[in-house]
PDB file of C-alpha atoms in Angstrom:
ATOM      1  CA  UNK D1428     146.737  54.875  63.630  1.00 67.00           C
ATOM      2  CA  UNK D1429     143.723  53.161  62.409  1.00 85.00           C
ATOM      3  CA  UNK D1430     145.783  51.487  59.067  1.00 89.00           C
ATOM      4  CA  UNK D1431     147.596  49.352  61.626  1.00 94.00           C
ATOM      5  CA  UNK D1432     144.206  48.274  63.088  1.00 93.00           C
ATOM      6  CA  UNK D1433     143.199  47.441  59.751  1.00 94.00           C
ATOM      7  CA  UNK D1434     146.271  45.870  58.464  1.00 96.00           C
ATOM      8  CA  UNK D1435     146.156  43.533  61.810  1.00 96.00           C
ATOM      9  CA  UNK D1436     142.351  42.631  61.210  1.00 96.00           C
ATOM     10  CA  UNK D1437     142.227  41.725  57.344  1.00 96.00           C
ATOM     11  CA  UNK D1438     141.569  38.340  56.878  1.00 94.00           C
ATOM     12  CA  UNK D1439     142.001  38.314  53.225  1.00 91.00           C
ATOM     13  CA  UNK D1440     145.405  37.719  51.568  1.00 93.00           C
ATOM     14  CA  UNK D1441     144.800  40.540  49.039  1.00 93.00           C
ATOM     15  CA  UNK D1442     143.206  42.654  51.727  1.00 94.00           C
ATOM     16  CA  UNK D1443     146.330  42.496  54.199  1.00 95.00           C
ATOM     17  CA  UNK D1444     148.229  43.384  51.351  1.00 93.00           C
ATOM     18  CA  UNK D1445     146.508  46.538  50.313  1.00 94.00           C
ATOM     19  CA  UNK D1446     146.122  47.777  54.531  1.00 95.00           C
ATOM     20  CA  UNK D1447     149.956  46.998  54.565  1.00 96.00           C
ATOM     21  CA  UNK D1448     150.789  49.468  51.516  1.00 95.00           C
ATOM     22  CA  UNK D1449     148.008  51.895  53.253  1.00 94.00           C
ATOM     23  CA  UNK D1450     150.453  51.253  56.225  1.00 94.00           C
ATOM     24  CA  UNK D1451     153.610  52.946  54.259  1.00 95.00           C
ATOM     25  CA  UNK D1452     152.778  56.345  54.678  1.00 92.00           C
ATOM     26  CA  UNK D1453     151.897  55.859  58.271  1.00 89.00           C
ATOM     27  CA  UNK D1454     155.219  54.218  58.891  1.00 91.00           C
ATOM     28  CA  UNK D1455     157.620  57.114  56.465  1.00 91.00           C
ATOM     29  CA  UNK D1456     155.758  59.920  58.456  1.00 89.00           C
ATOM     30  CA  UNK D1457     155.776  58.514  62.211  1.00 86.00           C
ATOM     31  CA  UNK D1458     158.331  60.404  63.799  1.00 82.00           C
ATOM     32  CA  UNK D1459     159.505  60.290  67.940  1.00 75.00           C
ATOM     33  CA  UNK D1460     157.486  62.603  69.433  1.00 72.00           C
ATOM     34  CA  UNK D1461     154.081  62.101  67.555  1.00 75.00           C
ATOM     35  CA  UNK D1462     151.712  61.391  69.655  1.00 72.00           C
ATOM     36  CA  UNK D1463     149.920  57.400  68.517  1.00 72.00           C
ATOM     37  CA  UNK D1464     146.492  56.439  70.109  1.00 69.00           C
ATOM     38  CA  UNK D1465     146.598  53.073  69.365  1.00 80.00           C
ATOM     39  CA  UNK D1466     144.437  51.544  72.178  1.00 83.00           C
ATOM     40  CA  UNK D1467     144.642  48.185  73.609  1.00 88.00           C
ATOM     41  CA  UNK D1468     145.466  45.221  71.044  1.00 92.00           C
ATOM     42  CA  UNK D1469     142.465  42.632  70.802  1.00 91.00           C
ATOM     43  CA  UNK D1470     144.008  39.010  72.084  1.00 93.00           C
ATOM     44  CA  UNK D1471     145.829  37.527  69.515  1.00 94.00           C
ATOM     45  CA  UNK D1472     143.628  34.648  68.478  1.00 91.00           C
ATOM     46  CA  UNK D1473     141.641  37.108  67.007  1.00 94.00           C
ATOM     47  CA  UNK D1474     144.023  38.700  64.306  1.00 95.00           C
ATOM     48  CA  UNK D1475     143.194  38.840  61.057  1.00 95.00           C
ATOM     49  CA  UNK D1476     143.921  35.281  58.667  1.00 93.00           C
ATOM     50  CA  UNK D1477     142.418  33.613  55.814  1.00 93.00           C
ATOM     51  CA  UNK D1478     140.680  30.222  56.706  1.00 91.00           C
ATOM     52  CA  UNK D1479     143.008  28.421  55.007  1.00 93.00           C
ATOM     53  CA  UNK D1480     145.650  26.702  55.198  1.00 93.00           C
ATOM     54  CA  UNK D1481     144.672  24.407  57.375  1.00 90.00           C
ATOM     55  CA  UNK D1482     146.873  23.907  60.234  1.00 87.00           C
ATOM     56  CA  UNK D1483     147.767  20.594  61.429  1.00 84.00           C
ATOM     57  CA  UNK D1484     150.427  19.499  64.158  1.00 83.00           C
ATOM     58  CA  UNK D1485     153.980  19.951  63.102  1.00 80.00           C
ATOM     59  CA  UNK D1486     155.329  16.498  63.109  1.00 78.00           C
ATOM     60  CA  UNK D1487     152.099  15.423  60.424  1.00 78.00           C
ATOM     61  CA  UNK D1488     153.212  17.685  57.720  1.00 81.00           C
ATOM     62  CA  UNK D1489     155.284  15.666  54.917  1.00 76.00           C
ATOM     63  CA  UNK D1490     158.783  16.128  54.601  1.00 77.00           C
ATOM     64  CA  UNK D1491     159.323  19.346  51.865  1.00 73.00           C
ATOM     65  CA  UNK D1492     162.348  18.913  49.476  1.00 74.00           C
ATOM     66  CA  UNK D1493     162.466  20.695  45.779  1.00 72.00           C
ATOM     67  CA  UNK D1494     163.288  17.532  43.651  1.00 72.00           C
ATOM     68  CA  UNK D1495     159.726  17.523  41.754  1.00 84.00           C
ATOM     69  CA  UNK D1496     157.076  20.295  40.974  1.00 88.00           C
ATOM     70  CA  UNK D1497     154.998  18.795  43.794  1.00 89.00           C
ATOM     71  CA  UNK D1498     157.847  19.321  46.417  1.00 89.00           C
ATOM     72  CA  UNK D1499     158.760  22.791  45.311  1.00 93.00           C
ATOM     73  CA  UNK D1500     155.198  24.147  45.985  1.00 94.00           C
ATOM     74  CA  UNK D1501     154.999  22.154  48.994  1.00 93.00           C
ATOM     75  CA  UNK D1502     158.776  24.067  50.482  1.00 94.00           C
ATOM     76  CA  UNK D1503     157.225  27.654  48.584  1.00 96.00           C
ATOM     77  CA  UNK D1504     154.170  27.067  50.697  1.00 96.00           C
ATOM     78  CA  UNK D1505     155.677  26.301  53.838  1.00 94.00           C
ATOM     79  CA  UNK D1506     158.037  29.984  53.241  1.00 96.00           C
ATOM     80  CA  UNK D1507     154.794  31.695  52.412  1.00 97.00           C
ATOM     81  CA  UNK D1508     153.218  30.787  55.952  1.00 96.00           C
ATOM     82  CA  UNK D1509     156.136  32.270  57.916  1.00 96.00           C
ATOM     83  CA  UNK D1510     156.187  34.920  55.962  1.00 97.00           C
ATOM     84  CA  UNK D1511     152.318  35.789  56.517  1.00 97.00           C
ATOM     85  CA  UNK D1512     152.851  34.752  59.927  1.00 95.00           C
ATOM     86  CA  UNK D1513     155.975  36.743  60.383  1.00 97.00           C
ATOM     87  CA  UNK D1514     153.861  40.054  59.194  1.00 98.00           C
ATOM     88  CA  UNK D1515     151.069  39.308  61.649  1.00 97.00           C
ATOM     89  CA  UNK D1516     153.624  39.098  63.943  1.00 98.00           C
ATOM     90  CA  UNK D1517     155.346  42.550  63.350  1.00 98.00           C
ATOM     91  CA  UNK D1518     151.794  44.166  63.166  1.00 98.00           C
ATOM     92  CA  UNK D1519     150.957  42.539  66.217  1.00 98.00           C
ATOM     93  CA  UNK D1520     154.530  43.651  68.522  1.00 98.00           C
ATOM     94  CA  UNK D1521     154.243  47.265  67.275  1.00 97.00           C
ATOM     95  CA  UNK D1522     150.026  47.392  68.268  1.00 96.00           C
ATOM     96  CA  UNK D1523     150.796  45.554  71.551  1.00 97.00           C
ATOM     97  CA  UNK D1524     153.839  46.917  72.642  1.00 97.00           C
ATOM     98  CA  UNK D1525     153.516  50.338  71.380  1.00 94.00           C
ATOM     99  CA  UNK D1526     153.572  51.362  75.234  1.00 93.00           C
ATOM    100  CA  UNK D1527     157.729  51.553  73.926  1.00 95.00           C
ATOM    101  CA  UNK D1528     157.574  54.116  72.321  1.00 93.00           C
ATOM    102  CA  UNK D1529     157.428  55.401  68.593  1.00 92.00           C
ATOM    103  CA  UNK D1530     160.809  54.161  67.763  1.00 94.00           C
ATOM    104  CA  UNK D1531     159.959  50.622  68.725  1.00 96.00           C
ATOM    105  CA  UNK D1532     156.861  50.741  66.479  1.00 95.00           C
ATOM    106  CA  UNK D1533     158.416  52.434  64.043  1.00 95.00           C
ATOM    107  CA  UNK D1534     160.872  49.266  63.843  1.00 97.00           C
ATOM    108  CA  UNK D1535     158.519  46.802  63.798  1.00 98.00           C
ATOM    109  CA  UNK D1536     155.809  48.721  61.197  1.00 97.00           C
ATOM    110  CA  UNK D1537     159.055  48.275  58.729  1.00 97.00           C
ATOM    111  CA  UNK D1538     159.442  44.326  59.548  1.00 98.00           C
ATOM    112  CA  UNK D1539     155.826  44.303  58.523  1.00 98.00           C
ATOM    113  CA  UNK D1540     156.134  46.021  55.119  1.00 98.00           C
ATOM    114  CA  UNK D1541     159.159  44.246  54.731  1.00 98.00           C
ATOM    115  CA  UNK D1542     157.423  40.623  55.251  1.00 98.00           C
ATOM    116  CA  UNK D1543     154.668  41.417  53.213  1.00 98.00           C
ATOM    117  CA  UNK D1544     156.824  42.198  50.063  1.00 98.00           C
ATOM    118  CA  UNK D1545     158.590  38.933  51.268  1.00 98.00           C
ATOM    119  CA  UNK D1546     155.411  37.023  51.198  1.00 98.00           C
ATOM    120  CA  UNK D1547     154.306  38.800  47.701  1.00 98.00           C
ATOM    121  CA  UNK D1548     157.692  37.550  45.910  1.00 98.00           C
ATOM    122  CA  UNK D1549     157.160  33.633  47.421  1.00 98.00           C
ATOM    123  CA  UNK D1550     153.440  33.905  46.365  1.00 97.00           C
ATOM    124  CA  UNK D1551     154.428  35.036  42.639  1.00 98.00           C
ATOM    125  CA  UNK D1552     156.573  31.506  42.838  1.00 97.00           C
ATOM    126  CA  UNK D1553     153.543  29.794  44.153  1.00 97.00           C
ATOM    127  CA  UNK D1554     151.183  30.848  41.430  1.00 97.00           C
ATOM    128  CA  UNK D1555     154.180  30.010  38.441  1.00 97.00           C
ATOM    129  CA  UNK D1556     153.218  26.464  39.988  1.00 96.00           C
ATOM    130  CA  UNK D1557     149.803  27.156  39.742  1.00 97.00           C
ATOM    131  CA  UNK D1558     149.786  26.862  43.586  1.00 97.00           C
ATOM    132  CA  UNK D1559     147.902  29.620  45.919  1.00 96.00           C
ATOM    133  CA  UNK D1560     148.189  30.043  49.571  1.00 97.00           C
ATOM    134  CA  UNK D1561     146.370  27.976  51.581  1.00 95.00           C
ATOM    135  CA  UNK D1562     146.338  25.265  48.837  1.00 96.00           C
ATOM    136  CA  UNK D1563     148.434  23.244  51.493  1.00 94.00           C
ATOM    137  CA  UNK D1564     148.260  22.619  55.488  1.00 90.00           C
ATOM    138  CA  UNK D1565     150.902  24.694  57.567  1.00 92.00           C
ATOM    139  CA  UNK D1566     151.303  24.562  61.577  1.00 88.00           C
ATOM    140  CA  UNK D1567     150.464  27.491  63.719  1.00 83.00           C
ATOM    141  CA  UNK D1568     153.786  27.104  65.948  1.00 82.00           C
ATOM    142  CA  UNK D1569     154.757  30.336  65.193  1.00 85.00           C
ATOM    143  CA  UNK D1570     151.583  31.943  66.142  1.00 90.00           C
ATOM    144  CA  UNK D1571     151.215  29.934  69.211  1.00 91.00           C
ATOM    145  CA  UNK D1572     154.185  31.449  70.042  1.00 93.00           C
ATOM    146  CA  UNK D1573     152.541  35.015  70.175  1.00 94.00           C
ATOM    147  CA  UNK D1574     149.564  33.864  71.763  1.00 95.00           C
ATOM    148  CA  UNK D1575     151.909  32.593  75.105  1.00 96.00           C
ATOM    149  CA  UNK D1576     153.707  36.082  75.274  1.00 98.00           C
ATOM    150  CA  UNK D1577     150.904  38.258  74.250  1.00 97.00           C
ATOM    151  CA  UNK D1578     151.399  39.926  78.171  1.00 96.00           C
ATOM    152  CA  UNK D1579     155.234  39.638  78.032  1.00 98.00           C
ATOM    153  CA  UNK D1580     157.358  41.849  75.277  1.00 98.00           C
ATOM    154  CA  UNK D1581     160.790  40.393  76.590  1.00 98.00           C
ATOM    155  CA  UNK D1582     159.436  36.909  75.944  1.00 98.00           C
ATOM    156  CA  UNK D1583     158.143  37.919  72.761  1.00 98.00           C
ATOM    157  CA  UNK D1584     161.519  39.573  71.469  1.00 99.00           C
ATOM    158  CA  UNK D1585     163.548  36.468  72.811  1.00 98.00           C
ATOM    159  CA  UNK D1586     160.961  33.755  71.669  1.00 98.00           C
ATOM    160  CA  UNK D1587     159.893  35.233  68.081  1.00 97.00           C
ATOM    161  CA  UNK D1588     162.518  37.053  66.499  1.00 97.00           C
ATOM    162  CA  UNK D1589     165.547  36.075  68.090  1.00 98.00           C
ATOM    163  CA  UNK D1590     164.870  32.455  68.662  1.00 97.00           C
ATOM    164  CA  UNK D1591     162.322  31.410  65.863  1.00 96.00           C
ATOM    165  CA  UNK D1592     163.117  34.000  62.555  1.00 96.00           C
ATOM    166  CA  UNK D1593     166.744  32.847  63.751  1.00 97.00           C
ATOM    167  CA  UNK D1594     166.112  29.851  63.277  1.00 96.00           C
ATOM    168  CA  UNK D1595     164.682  30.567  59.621  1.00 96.00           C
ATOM    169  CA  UNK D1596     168.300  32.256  59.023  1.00 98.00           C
ATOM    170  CA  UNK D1597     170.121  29.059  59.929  1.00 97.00           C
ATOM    171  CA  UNK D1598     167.643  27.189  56.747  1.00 95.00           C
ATOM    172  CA  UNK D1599     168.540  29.628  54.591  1.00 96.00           C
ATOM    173  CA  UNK D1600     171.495  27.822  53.373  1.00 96.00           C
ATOM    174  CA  UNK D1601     170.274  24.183  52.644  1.00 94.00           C
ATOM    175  CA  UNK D1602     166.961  25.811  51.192  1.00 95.00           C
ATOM    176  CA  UNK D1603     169.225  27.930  48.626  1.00 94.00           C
ATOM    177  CA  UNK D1604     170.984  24.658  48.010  1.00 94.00           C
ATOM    178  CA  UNK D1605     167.613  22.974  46.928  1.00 93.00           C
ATOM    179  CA  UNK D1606     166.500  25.782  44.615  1.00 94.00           C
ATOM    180  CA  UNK D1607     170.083  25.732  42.829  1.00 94.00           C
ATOM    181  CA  UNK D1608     169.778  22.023  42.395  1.00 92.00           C
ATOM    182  CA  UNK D1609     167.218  22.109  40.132  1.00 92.00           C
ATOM    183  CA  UNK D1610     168.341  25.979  38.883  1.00 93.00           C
ATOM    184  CA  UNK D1611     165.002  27.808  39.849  1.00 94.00           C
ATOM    185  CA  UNK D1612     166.910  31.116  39.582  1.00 97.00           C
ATOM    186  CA  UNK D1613     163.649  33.167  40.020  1.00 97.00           C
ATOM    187  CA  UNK D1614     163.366  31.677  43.512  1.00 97.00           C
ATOM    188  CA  UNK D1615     167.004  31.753  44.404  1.00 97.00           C
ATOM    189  CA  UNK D1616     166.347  35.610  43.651  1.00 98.00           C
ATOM    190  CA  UNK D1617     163.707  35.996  46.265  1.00 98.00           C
ATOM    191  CA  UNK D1618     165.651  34.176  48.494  1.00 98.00           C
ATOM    192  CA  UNK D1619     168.367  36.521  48.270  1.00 98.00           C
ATOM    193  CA  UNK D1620     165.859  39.230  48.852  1.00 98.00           C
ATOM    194  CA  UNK D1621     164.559  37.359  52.028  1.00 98.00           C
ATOM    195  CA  UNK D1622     167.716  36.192  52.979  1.00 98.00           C
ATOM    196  CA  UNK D1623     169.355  39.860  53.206  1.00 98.00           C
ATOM    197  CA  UNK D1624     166.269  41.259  55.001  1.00 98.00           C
ATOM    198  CA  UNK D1625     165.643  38.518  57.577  1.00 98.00           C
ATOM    199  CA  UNK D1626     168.859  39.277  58.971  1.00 98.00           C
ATOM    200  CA  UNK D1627     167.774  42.839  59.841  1.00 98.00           C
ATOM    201  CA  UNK D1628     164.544  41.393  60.743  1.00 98.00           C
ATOM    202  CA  UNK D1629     166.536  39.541  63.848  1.00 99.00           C
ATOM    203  CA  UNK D1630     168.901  42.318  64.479  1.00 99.00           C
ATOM    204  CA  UNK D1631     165.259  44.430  65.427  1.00 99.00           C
ATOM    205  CA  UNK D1632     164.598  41.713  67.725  1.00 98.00           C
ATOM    206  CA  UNK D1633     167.909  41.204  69.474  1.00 98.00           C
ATOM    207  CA  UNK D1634     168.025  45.068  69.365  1.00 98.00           C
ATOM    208  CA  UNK D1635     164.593  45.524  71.579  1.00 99.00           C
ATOM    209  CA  UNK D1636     165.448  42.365  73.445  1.00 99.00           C
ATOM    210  CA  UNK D1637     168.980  43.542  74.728  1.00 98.00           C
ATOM    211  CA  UNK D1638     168.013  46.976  75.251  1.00 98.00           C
ATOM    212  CA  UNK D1639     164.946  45.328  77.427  1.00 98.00           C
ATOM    213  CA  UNK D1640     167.928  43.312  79.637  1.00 98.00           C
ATOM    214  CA  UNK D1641     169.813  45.949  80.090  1.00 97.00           C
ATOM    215  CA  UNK D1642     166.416  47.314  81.646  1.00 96.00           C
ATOM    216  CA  UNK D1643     166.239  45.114  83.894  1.00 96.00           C
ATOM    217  CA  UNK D1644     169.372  44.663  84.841  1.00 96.00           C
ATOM    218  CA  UNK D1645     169.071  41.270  83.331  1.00 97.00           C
ATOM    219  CA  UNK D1646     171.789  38.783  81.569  1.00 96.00           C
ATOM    220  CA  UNK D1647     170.938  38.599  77.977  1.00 96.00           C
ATOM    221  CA  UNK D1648     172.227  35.491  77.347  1.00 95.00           C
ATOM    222  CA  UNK D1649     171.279  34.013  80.753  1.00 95.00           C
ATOM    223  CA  UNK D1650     167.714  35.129  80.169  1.00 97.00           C
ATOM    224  CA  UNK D1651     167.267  33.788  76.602  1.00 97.00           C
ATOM    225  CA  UNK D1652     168.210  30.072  77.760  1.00 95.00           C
ATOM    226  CA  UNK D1653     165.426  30.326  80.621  1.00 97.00           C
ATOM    227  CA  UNK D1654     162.988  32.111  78.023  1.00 98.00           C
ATOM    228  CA  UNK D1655     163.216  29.228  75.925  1.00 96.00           C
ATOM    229  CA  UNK D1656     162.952  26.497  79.343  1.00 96.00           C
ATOM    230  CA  UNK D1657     160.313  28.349  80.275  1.00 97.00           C
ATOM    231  CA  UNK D1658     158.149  28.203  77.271  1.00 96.00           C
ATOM    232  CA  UNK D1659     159.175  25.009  76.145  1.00 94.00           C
ATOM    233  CA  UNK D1660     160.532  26.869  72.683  1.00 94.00           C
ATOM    234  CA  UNK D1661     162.882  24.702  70.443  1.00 92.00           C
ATOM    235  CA  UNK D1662     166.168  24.880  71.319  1.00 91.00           C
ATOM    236  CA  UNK D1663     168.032  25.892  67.884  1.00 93.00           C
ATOM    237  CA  UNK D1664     169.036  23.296  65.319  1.00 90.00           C
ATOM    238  CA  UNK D1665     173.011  23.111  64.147  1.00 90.00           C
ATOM    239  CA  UNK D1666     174.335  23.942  62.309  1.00 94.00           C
ATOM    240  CA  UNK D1667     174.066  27.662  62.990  1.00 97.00           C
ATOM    241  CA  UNK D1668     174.299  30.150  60.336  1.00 97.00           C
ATOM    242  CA  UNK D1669     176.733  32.025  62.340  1.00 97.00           C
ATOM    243  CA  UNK D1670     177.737  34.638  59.739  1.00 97.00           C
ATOM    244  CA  UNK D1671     174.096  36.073  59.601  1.00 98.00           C
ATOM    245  CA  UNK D1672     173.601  35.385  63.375  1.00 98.00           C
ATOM    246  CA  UNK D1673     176.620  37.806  64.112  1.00 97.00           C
ATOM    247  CA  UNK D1674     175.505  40.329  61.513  1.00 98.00           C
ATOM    248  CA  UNK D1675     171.997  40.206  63.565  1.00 98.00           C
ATOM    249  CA  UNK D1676     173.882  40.839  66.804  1.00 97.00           C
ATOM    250  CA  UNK D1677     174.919  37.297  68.295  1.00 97.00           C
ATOM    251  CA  UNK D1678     177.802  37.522  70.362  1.00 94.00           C
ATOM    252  CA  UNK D1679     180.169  34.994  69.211  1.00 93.00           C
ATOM    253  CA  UNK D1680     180.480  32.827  73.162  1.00 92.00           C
ATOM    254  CA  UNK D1681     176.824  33.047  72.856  1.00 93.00           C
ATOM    255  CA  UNK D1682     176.747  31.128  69.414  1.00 94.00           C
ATOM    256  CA  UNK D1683     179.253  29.008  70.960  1.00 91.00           C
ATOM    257  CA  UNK D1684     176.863  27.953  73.480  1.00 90.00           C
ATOM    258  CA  UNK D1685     174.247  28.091  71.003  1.00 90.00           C
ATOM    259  CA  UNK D1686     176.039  24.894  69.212  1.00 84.00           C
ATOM    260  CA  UNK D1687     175.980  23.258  72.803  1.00 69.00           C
TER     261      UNK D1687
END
């Protein structure tokens, strides 16, 4: 499947775009029993990025709230970085992993095109604020992520999807709130749209992750907790958003221990 090859190398913003809709028919027409010759992934600090933004440590980026133009680009920016992180990311588990089979890259082939439209919408906001991508400085946490489970697919389910695009569901709330408070209803809109997918987004990951326990005859919540210890992850923040955590698969005692 070279279109995933390309998709994953394009360094370009517009050119990721066009090898992800190249991508489309690839993923409609993969079925179980095709036969993929992927080959092995290249290591993950080479995938394909633009040079900027540039990324700085997490704790020197400014504080992001929508009260002024300035601030709205600078919270529109920060969403566009996951969201071009989070299709690297899907490119990068169904190319690496694919050793799961056709279903699992199936799955994760959809995240992609899913992200990308994700990242289009928050871009179209970007430019209405005569902003582009890159026009700010992001963090790689995200991507270092990848990087430290690049041999390890039950890390990488527990770490990325299910820990960190988690996360992004519980700041879905308060960053709705911000957008209404200044009634930027073209953004709340691709919120929604972000909002509503994300959740799916997780359930993929808490799908693979489970099904990866169960396995091993491993404890899934047991097994998250040390996955997080082990890589030093952030623990999530409260408060939870437990209605889209539970519609992603969280088992309500483990949201209660979630909350500590």
């Amino acid at each position: 499947m070279n279109a995933l090859r390309v998709a994953w190398s394009a360094t370009d913003v517009t050119a990721k775009w066009s090898a992800i809709d190249a991508l489309i028919p690839c993923y409609l027409g993969l079925h179980e029993e095709d036969t993929l010759l992927l080959g092995e992934a290249p290591p993950c600090a080479r995938v394909g990025r633009p040079v900027r933004p540039v990324c700085i440590p997490p704790a020197d980026l400014p504080k992001r709230r929508a009260v002024d133009r300035e601030g709205r680009a600078a919270l529109l920016h920060a969403i566009a970085h996951i969201e071009f992180n989070a299709i690297n990311l899907a490119l990068d588990a169904a190319w690496r992993f694919s050793s799961l089979g056709n279903r699992f890259v199936r799955n994760w082939l959809g995240v992609a095109i899913e992200e990308a439209y994700h990242f289009r919408l928050i871009h179209a906001r970007l430019e209405a604020l005569d902003y582009r991508y890159g026009d700010l400085p992001a963090h790689a946490g995200l991507w270092n992520l990848a990087e430290q489970t690049a041999d390890d697919v039950l890390a990488r389910m527990a770490l990325v999807p299910r820990l960190m695009e988690a996360r992004g569901l519980d700041a879905m709330p308060p960053i709705f709130r911000s957008f209404q408070a200044i009634g930027d209803k073209p953004t709340l809109r691709a919120l929604a749209v972000i909002a509503r997918d994300e959740v799916r987004h997780v359930a993929v990951g808490d799908y693979w992750f489970r099904h990866l326990c169960q396995s091993g005859n491993h404890s899934v919540e047991t097994t998250f907790r040390a996955l997080i210890k082990k890589y030093n992850a952030p623990w999530p923040r409260a408060p939870l958003n437990e209605a889209a955590r539970r519609a992603a698969g969280f088992e309500q005692d483990e949201l209660m221990a979630l909350r500590g």
